[in-house]
């Protein structure tokens, strides 16, 4: 059965940040620091999904999806990131899981979508190797409770984005600006993934995946300097997180004048344990030129000549086909079945005078990308699922509530939900044979 779903993440939708024993996460801390988030927004209330989850499950049911990708908030399960399990926090996901199963919606749970318990950040966060072990302990606690009903487990969401924005550039929590010194956050996240895979397997998890954010990289020209820069960028964005998982080795980082430090014997064996699938998130391609100044060995030259989303990201549907076919060509038999675990666009959607939300641009976006995915399947890529980002307009990280990605419009702060035109369109698209 091909999986058609929607995706969300805990901090972006749940709110209820101090309820039922939840501890603070790095996003609570970061979003409350002045100047970090557009308009001073926080996830304190977000979509209030923690209280309105029944309504949200009903919306999914009405949409006709047969899967839902959500993330579990580590600080609800272990408020301090270690030790005793807060059963009240797990109860929430237990109820949600039962409601999904009851409606024949396959739950796909992500264990880490960036909301690290603050207490672990105080001890170094993902720069600290111990966090990988804490993550495995948390994964085990969640699986103990839910592996009997959740068939699809995703260890990490986009470790690239978490490392780059969180630790290298500081535009996301925890707001560190370490540039290349952020690299240990890559290795420790991946080690956490490997250790968690072992715990999930030991508890009978049916399918275990990791989700990487990938981009097809296009050199700005055939000039050797542009080609070398494109290769360097591809290494950082795509290969740094796919190679160790799929091939058991880090790519050559010499273009960055560095190597991956802190890798111990046995780490790569754990990291490359076989998976049942790989989650791929696709938003846009990247065009790379030779560096314009000292520093990083590339320059993002921007993809031009295409329509853009609310974020200003270029809309290039065929980039998804290019990406999927490229991954298959690069990894061959080492590439497990692919799940497109996120794809979607932000648009400045507001209800019209009649109360409906006519998000034509999103319909065009989704139509083009679904077609592109089908072309990749026709070219032999084993794609097993497609999840739209996102079910609801939500807290879009540093952009607060200013970027709307939902199939369902959310009025902030009342939380009123209105399915957009794209919601109705997707229901028919999914139903099509
Ligand atoms: C993330 C989501 C985010 C989306 C749009 C992905 O990088 O996983 O959390 O909202 O992109 O920016």
Short mmCIF file of C-alpha atoms and ligand atoms in Angstrom, two decimals:
data_model
loop_
_atom_site.label_atom_id
_atom_site.label_comp_id
_atom_site.label_asym_id
_atom_site.label_seq_id
_atom_site.Cartn_x
_atom_site.Cartn_y
_atom_site.Cartn_z
CA UNK A 1 0.00 0.00 0.00
CA UNK A 2 1.43 3.38 -1.03
CA UNK A 3 1.38 5.76 1.93
CA UNK A 4 -0.20 9.18 1.43
CA UNK A 5 0.21 11.32 4.48
CA UNK A 6 0.72 14.65 6.10
CA UNK A 7 3.58 15.55 8.42
CA UNK A 8 3.92 17.75 11.50
CA UNK A 9 6.38 18.23 14.37
CA UNK A 10 5.77 18.48 18.10
CA UNK A 11 7.12 21.96 18.90
CA UNK A 12 5.55 23.42 15.79
CA UNK A 13 1.97 22.40 16.65
CA UNK A 14 1.47 21.17 20.21
CA UNK A 15 1.69 24.16 22.56
CA UNK A 16 0.95 23.12 26.19
CA UNK A 17 4.63 23.52 26.93
CA UNK A 18 4.29 23.20 30.69
CA UNK A 19 1.53 20.61 30.88
CA UNK A 20 1.56 17.10 32.28
CA UNK A 21 5.14 17.32 33.41
CA UNK A 22 6.78 18.42 30.14
CA UNK A 23 10.24 19.90 30.71
CA UNK A 24 11.68 22.86 28.78
CA UNK A 25 13.28 22.25 25.40
CA UNK A 26 15.92 24.30 23.62
CA UNK A 27 13.13 25.81 21.50
CA UNK A 28 11.32 27.11 24.58
CA UNK A 29 14.49 28.80 25.70
CA UNK A 30 15.46 30.12 22.28
CA UNK A 31 12.04 31.41 21.26
CA UNK A 32 11.82 33.42 24.48
CA UNK A 33 15.12 35.18 23.81
CA UNK A 34 14.49 38.66 22.37
CA UNK A 35 15.19 39.02 18.67
CA UNK A 36 15.43 35.33 17.86
CA UNK A 37 12.02 34.76 16.26
CA UNK A 38 10.12 37.00 13.88
CA UNK A 39 7.57 39.13 15.76
CA UNK A 40 8.71 37.59 19.06
CA UNK A 41 6.56 34.50 18.42
CA UNK A 42 6.95 31.34 20.50
CA UNK A 43 5.54 27.81 20.43
CA UNK A 44 3.85 28.26 23.83
CA UNK A 45 0.43 27.75 22.30
CA UNK A 46 1.17 27.07 18.62
CA UNK A 47 -1.83 25.21 17.10
CA UNK A 48 -2.85 23.98 20.54
CA UNK A 49 -2.78 20.49 19.06
CA UNK A 50 -2.13 19.07 22.53
CA UNK A 51 -5.75 19.91 23.31
CA UNK A 52 -7.26 19.83 19.82
CA UNK A 53 -5.72 16.59 18.59
CA UNK A 54 -9.10 14.86 18.16
CA UNK A 55 -10.17 17.58 15.75
CA UNK A 56 -6.86 17.24 13.89
CA UNK A 57 -7.20 13.47 13.56
CA UNK A 58 -10.73 14.02 12.23
CA UNK A 59 -9.30 16.48 9.68
CA UNK A 60 -6.85 13.81 8.51
CA UNK A 61 -9.57 11.28 8.28
CA UNK A 62 -11.64 13.68 6.18
CA UNK A 63 -8.62 14.24 3.95
CA UNK A 64 -8.38 10.53 3.25
CA UNK A 65 -4.69 10.08 4.11
CA UNK A 66 -3.64 6.59 5.18
CA UNK A 67 -0.60 7.71 7.20
CA UNK A 68 0.41 10.52 9.54
CA UNK A 69 3.97 11.50 10.38
CA UNK A 70 4.22 13.29 13.73
CA UNK A 71 7.06 13.78 16.15
CA UNK A 72 7.32 12.93 19.80
CA UNK A 73 8.57 15.63 22.15
CA UNK A 74 11.50 14.23 24.10
CA UNK A 75 10.93 16.71 26.99
CA UNK A 76 7.43 15.32 27.48
CA UNK A 77 8.86 11.82 27.87
CA UNK A 78 11.97 12.70 29.87
CA UNK A 79 11.67 16.28 31.14
CA UNK A 80 15.41 16.39 31.92
CA UNK A 81 16.45 14.27 28.97
CA UNK A 82 17.48 11.33 31.10
CA UNK A 83 16.26 8.87 33.69
CA UNK A 84 12.71 8.33 34.85
CA UNK A 85 10.00 8.31 32.21
CA UNK A 86 7.10 10.75 32.54
CA UNK A 87 4.18 8.44 31.74
CA UNK A 88 1.75 11.37 31.52
CA UNK A 89 3.76 12.70 28.57
CA UNK A 90 3.68 9.35 26.82
CA UNK A 91 -0.05 9.03 27.50
CA UNK A 92 -0.66 11.82 25.00
CA UNK A 93 1.04 9.92 22.17
CA UNK A 94 -0.62 6.72 23.29
CA UNK A 95 -4.07 8.27 22.86
CA UNK A 96 -3.11 9.85 19.56
CA UNK A 97 -1.75 6.53 18.26
CA UNK A 98 -4.92 4.68 19.19
CA UNK A 99 -7.08 7.30 17.49
CA UNK A 100 -5.02 7.02 14.30
CA UNK A 101 -5.09 3.24 14.27
CA UNK A 102 -8.83 3.30 14.82
CA UNK A 103 -9.21 5.37 11.65
CA UNK A 104 -6.82 3.22 9.60
CA UNK A 105 -4.17 5.93 9.52
CA UNK A 106 -0.70 4.38 9.82
CA UNK A 107 1.27 6.25 12.51
CA UNK A 108 4.84 7.21 11.56
CA UNK A 109 6.65 8.64 14.59
CA UNK A 110 9.76 10.80 14.46
CA UNK A 111 11.73 10.65 17.69
CA UNK A 112 13.68 13.88 17.29
CA UNK A 113 12.45 16.93 15.44
CA UNK A 114 14.81 19.40 17.14
CA UNK A 115 13.18 19.91 20.57
CA UNK A 116 16.08 18.71 22.70
CA UNK A 117 15.50 18.84 26.46
CA UNK A 118 17.18 22.06 27.67
CA UNK A 119 18.94 20.18 30.42
CA UNK A 120 20.92 18.22 27.83
CA UNK A 121 21.85 21.41 26.01
CA UNK A 122 23.22 22.71 29.31
CA UNK A 123 25.59 19.73 29.16
CA UNK A 124 26.69 20.49 25.58
CA UNK A 125 23.72 19.26 23.55
CA UNK A 126 24.70 17.31 20.45
CA UNK A 127 28.29 18.48 20.82
CA UNK A 128 28.44 16.09 23.75
CA UNK A 129 28.80 12.43 22.80
CA UNK A 130 26.73 11.42 25.81
CA UNK A 131 23.62 12.96 24.20
CA UNK A 132 23.68 10.08 21.68
CA UNK A 133 23.38 7.61 24.55
CA UNK A 134 20.64 9.65 26.19
CA UNK A 135 18.78 9.63 22.86
CA UNK A 136 18.96 5.83 22.69
CA UNK A 137 17.61 5.58 26.23
CA UNK A 138 14.71 7.86 25.30
CA UNK A 139 14.04 5.88 22.09
CA UNK A 140 13.87 2.70 24.15
CA UNK A 141 11.36 4.23 26.58
CA UNK A 142 9.08 5.38 23.76
CA UNK A 143 9.31 2.06 21.92
CA UNK A 144 8.56 0.13 25.12
CA UNK A 145 5.23 1.88 25.21
CA UNK A 146 4.34 2.28 21.52
CA UNK A 147 6.22 -0.15 19.27
CA UNK A 148 3.27 -2.55 19.41
CA UNK A 149 1.10 -0.01 17.57
CA UNK A 150 3.42 2.31 15.64
CA UNK A 151 4.85 0.50 12.61
CA UNK A 152 7.08 3.28 11.20
CA UNK A 153 9.84 4.88 13.28
CA UNK A 154 12.00 7.77 12.13
CA UNK A 155 14.94 8.40 14.42
CA UNK A 156 16.00 11.92 13.45
CA UNK A 157 14.52 14.67 11.34
CA UNK A 158 17.04 16.51 9.16
CA UNK A 159 20.23 16.30 11.21
CA UNK A 160 21.79 18.59 8.55
CA UNK A 161 19.40 21.44 9.29
CA UNK A 162 19.71 20.97 13.02
CA UNK A 163 23.50 21.06 12.83
CA UNK A 164 23.78 23.96 10.39
CA UNK A 165 21.07 26.30 11.69
CA UNK A 166 21.29 25.25 15.33
CA UNK A 167 25.03 24.86 15.88
CA UNK A 168 26.89 26.40 12.91
CA UNK A 169 24.90 29.56 12.09
CA UNK A 170 22.74 30.05 15.18
CA UNK A 171 19.45 30.99 13.51
CA UNK A 172 17.71 28.01 15.16
CA UNK A 173 17.93 26.70 18.71
CA UNK A 174 20.28 26.30 20.46
CA UNK A 175 21.62 29.37 18.65
CA UNK A 176 25.30 28.48 18.51
CA UNK A 177 27.56 30.00 15.87
CA UNK A 178 30.38 27.50 15.62
CA UNK A 179 30.61 27.24 11.81
CA UNK A 180 32.79 24.18 11.09
CA UNK A 181 33.30 23.47 14.78
CA UNK A 182 29.65 22.35 14.70
CA UNK A 183 30.64 19.11 12.94
CA UNK A 184 30.59 16.97 16.10
CA UNK A 185 26.84 17.71 16.22
CA UNK A 186 26.60 15.76 12.96
CA UNK A 187 28.49 12.74 14.23
CA UNK A 188 26.75 12.62 17.58
CA UNK A 189 23.29 12.89 16.02
CA UNK A 190 24.17 10.06 13.65
CA UNK A 191 25.60 8.01 16.50
CA UNK A 192 22.36 8.63 18.40
CA UNK A 193 20.51 7.38 15.33
CA UNK A 194 22.58 4.19 15.23
CA UNK A 195 22.18 3.50 18.93
CA UNK A 196 18.43 4.16 18.69
CA UNK A 197 18.08 1.76 15.75
CA UNK A 198 19.43 -0.99 18.00
CA UNK A 199 16.92 -0.18 20.76
CA UNK A 200 14.01 0.04 18.33
CA UNK A 201 14.91 -3.30 16.73
CA UNK A 202 15.18 -4.93 20.17
CA UNK A 203 11.60 -3.82 20.81
CA UNK A 204 10.21 -5.20 17.58
CA UNK A 205 9.81 -1.94 15.63
CA UNK A 206 8.50 -2.94 12.21
CA UNK A 207 10.18 -0.28 10.08
CA UNK A 208 13.06 1.99 11.07
CA UNK A 209 14.12 5.03 9.02
CA UNK A 210 16.05 8.28 9.28
CA UNK A 211 14.87 11.45 7.53
CA UNK A 212 17.40 13.56 5.69
CA UNK A 213 16.78 16.88 4.01
CA UNK A 214 18.32 16.63 0.54
CA UNK A 215 18.76 18.97 -2.37
CA UNK A 216 19.85 18.33 -5.94
CA UNK A 217 22.95 20.51 -6.36
CA UNK A 218 23.45 22.26 -9.68
CA UNK A 219 26.77 23.92 -10.51
CA UNK A 220 26.36 27.53 -11.67
CA UNK A 221 28.44 26.74 -14.79
CA UNK A 222 30.78 24.16 -16.27
CA UNK A 223 33.76 26.12 -14.95
CA UNK A 224 35.99 23.78 -12.88
CA UNK A 225 35.83 26.20 -9.90
CA UNK A 226 32.02 26.08 -9.93
CA UNK A 227 32.06 22.30 -10.33
CA UNK A 228 34.39 21.90 -7.35
CA UNK A 229 32.24 24.22 -5.25
CA UNK A 230 29.07 22.31 -6.17
CA UNK A 231 30.78 19.09 -5.20
CA UNK A 232 31.82 20.59 -1.84
CA UNK A 233 28.27 21.75 -1.14
CA UNK A 234 26.80 18.38 -2.14
CA UNK A 235 29.23 16.75 0.29
CA UNK A 236 28.07 18.91 3.19
CA UNK A 237 24.34 18.94 2.54
CA UNK A 238 23.69 15.48 1.14
CA UNK A 239 26.60 13.10 1.52
CA UNK A 240 27.62 13.97 5.08
CA UNK A 241 24.33 12.52 6.34
CA UNK A 242 23.57 9.86 3.72
CA UNK A 243 26.99 8.25 3.21
CA UNK A 244 27.62 7.13 6.80
CA UNK A 245 24.09 5.73 7.08
CA UNK A 246 24.02 3.99 3.70
CA UNK A 247 27.70 3.26 3.05
CA UNK A 248 29.25 3.23 6.53
CA UNK A 249 31.80 5.97 5.79
CA UNK A 250 31.99 9.74 5.98
CA UNK A 251 32.70 11.56 2.71
CA UNK A 252 36.02 13.32 2.20
CA UNK A 253 35.77 16.72 3.91
CA UNK A 254 39.13 18.03 2.68
CA UNK A 255 37.43 20.85 0.71
CA UNK A 256 36.60 22.21 4.18
CA UNK A 257 40.16 21.68 5.41
CA UNK A 258 38.87 19.30 8.06
CA UNK A 259 37.97 15.76 8.89
CA UNK A 260 35.24 14.24 11.04
CA UNK A 261 36.70 14.18 14.53
CA UNK A 262 35.60 12.03 17.41
CA UNK A 263 34.69 8.91 15.44
CA UNK A 264 35.46 5.86 17.57
CA UNK A 265 35.83 2.21 16.61
CA UNK A 266 32.42 0.70 16.06
CA UNK A 267 30.57 4.02 15.55
CA UNK A 268 30.19 3.64 11.80
CA UNK A 269 28.99 0.03 12.14
CA UNK A 270 26.20 1.27 14.40
CA UNK A 271 25.38 4.23 12.16
CA UNK A 272 25.17 2.05 9.05
CA UNK A 273 22.93 -0.65 10.51
CA UNK A 274 20.46 -1.66 7.76
CA UNK A 275 17.27 0.41 7.55
CA UNK A 276 13.84 -0.40 6.18
CA UNK A 277 13.63 2.88 4.38
CA UNK A 278 15.05 6.36 4.13
CA UNK A 279 12.97 9.48 4.59
CA UNK A 280 13.75 12.27 2.15
CA UNK A 281 12.52 15.84 2.61
CA UNK A 282 12.59 17.95 -0.52
CA UNK A 283 11.83 21.65 -0.87
CA UNK A 284 14.03 23.03 -3.67
CA UNK A 285 17.23 22.53 -5.67
CA UNK A 286 20.38 24.53 -4.99
CA UNK A 287 22.68 26.31 -7.46
CA UNK A 288 26.24 26.63 -6.33
CA UNK A 289 29.17 28.74 -7.59
CA UNK A 290 32.80 29.15 -6.58
CA UNK A 291 33.27 31.01 -3.29
CA UNK A 292 33.25 34.79 -3.46
CA UNK A 293 35.32 35.33 -0.33
CA UNK A 294 37.41 33.41 2.17
CA UNK A 295 35.60 30.97 4.38
CA UNK A 296 33.37 28.21 3.09
CA UNK A 297 34.35 26.60 -0.23
CA UNK A 298 31.11 27.48 -2.05
CA UNK A 299 28.69 30.29 -2.76
CA UNK A 300 24.92 29.82 -2.98
CA UNK A 301 24.20 31.51 -6.30
CA UNK A 302 20.42 31.02 -6.09
CA UNK A 303 18.12 29.22 -8.51
CA UNK A 304 16.43 31.79 -10.74
CA UNK A 305 13.74 31.75 -13.41
CA UNK A 306 11.09 29.89 -11.43
CA UNK A 307 8.06 30.93 -9.41
CA UNK A 308 8.81 31.25 -5.71
CA UNK A 309 6.98 30.31 -2.49
CA UNK A 310 6.10 32.66 0.36
CA UNK A 311 9.58 31.99 1.71
CA UNK A 312 11.06 32.95 -1.67
CA UNK A 313 12.13 29.37 -2.33
CA UNK A 314 12.15 28.42 -6.03
CA UNK A 315 9.37 26.06 -7.12
CA UNK A 316 11.08 23.34 -9.18
CA UNK A 317 8.95 20.17 -9.19
CA UNK A 318 11.29 18.21 -11.42
CA UNK A 319 13.99 18.73 -8.79
CA UNK A 320 12.24 16.02 -6.80
CA UNK A 321 12.56 13.54 -9.66
CA UNK A 322 16.16 14.62 -10.20
CA UNK A 323 16.89 14.13 -6.48
CA UNK A 324 15.28 10.69 -6.21
CA UNK A 325 16.86 9.36 -9.38
CA UNK A 326 20.19 10.88 -8.32
CA UNK A 327 20.06 9.11 -4.96
CA UNK A 328 19.30 5.81 -6.67
CA UNK A 329 22.17 6.32 -9.10
CA UNK A 330 24.57 7.28 -6.33
CA UNK A 331 23.71 4.56 -3.81
CA UNK A 332 22.37 1.77 -6.03
CA UNK A 333 21.44 -1.31 -4.00
CA UNK A 334 22.50 0.44 -0.78
CA UNK A 335 19.47 2.74 -1.10
CA UNK A 336 16.53 1.30 0.84
CA UNK A 337 12.93 2.12 -0.14
CA UNK A 338 12.35 5.87 -0.13
CA UNK A 339 9.61 7.75 1.69
CA UNK A 340 9.19 11.41 0.79
CA UNK A 341 8.60 12.44 4.40
CA UNK A 342 8.15 16.16 3.66
CA UNK A 343 7.29 18.25 0.64
CA UNK A 344 5.23 21.41 0.54
CA UNK A 345 5.32 25.19 0.34
CA UNK A 346 4.50 28.28 2.36
CA UNK A 347 2.08 30.77 0.86
CA UNK A 348 0.48 33.88 2.35
CA UNK A 349 -2.94 32.24 2.62
CA UNK A 350 -5.83 34.07 4.23
CA UNK A 351 -9.56 33.37 4.07
CA UNK A 352 -11.47 35.38 1.45
CA UNK A 353 -14.72 37.25 2.11
CA UNK A 354 -16.69 33.97 1.88
CA UNK A 355 -14.43 32.32 4.46
CA UNK A 356 -12.74 29.88 2.07
CA UNK A 357 -8.98 29.79 1.49
CA UNK A 358 -8.15 29.60 -2.19
CA UNK A 359 -4.51 28.43 -2.15
CA UNK A 360 -4.18 27.75 -5.86
CA UNK A 361 -0.39 28.10 -5.77
CA UNK A 362 -0.15 25.22 -3.27
CA UNK A 363 -2.35 23.00 -5.46
CA UNK A 364 -0.05 23.69 -8.39
CA UNK A 365 2.99 23.01 -6.21
CA UNK A 366 1.68 19.69 -4.91
CA UNK A 367 0.38 18.58 -8.29
CA UNK A 368 3.75 19.22 -9.92
CA UNK A 369 5.73 17.50 -7.18
CA UNK A 370 3.48 14.45 -7.00
CA UNK A 371 3.82 14.08 -10.77
CA UNK A 372 7.60 14.42 -10.46
CA UNK A 373 7.66 11.71 -7.80
CA UNK A 374 5.60 9.46 -10.07
CA UNK A 375 8.11 10.03 -12.87
CA UNK A 376 10.91 8.94 -10.51
CA UNK A 377 8.92 5.79 -9.69
CA UNK A 378 8.45 5.15 -13.40
CA UNK A 379 12.23 5.46 -13.73
CA UNK A 380 12.56 2.67 -11.18
CA UNK A 381 13.04 4.44 -7.85
CA UNK A 382 11.28 2.50 -5.10
CA UNK A 383 9.20 5.26 -3.47
CA UNK A 384 6.74 3.97 -0.88
CA UNK A 385 5.16 7.10 0.55
CA UNK A 386 4.59 10.84 0.18
CA UNK A 387 3.83 13.18 3.10
CA UNK A 388 2.77 16.78 2.61
CA UNK A 389 4.35 19.35 4.89
CA UNK A 390 2.15 20.25 6.60
CA UNK A 391 -1.31 19.37 7.88
CA UNK A 392 -1.68 22.73 9.65
CA UNK A 393 -0.24 26.21 9.42
CA UNK A 394 2.18 26.16 12.36
CA UNK A 395 5.16 27.66 14.18
CA UNK A 396 7.68 27.93 11.37
CA UNK A 397 10.80 28.10 13.56
CA UNK A 398 12.68 31.42 13.20
CA UNK A 399 9.85 32.77 11.02
CA UNK A 400 7.25 32.29 13.74
CA UNK A 401 3.72 32.22 12.36
CA UNK A 402 4.56 34.28 9.27
CA UNK A 403 5.00 31.33 6.88
CA UNK A 404 1.93 29.18 6.32
CA UNK A 405 2.62 25.63 5.09
CA UNK A 406 -0.73 24.03 5.99
CA UNK A 407 -3.38 22.24 3.98
CA UNK A 408 -5.53 23.58 6.79
CA UNK A 409 -5.52 27.27 7.67
CA UNK A 410 -5.07 28.04 11.37
CA UNK A 411 -6.19 31.36 12.74
CA UNK A 412 -3.68 32.51 15.35
CA UNK A 413 -4.38 32.92 18.19
CA UNK A 414 -7.93 31.48 18.21
CA UNK A 415 -6.71 28.23 16.65
CA UNK A 416 -9.76 27.96 14.39
CA UNK A 417 -9.09 25.50 11.56
CA UNK A 418 -10.29 25.96 7.97
CA UNK A 419 -9.39 23.39 5.32
CA UNK A 420 -7.93 25.20 2.33
CA UNK A 421 -8.71 24.46 -1.33
CA UNK A 422 -5.54 22.33 -1.42
CA UNK A 423 -7.01 20.06 1.26
CA UNK A 424 -10.04 19.34 -0.90
CA UNK A 425 -7.85 18.94 -3.97
CA UNK A 426 -5.51 16.49 -2.22
CA UNK A 427 -8.43 14.35 -1.07
CA UNK A 428 -9.42 13.85 -4.71
CA UNK A 429 -5.82 13.35 -5.84
CA UNK A 430 -5.29 10.60 -3.27
CA UNK A 431 -8.54 8.90 -4.22
CA UNK A 432 -7.51 8.78 -7.88
CA UNK A 433 -6.38 5.27 -8.86
C1 LIG B 1 11.46 20.91 8.63
C2 LIG B 1 10.13 21.46 9.09
C3 LIG B 1 9.95 22.87 8.54
C4 LIG B 1 9.94 22.80 7.03
C5 LIG B 1 9.76 24.13 6.34
C6 LIG B 1 11.79 21.23 7.19
O1 LIG B 1 13.12 21.62 7.15
O2 LIG B 1 11.56 19.55 8.92
O3 LIG B 1 10.10 21.44 10.49
O4 LIG B 1 8.81 23.49 9.02
O5 LIG B 1 11.16 22.27 6.58
O6 LIG B 1 10.79 25.02 6.65
#
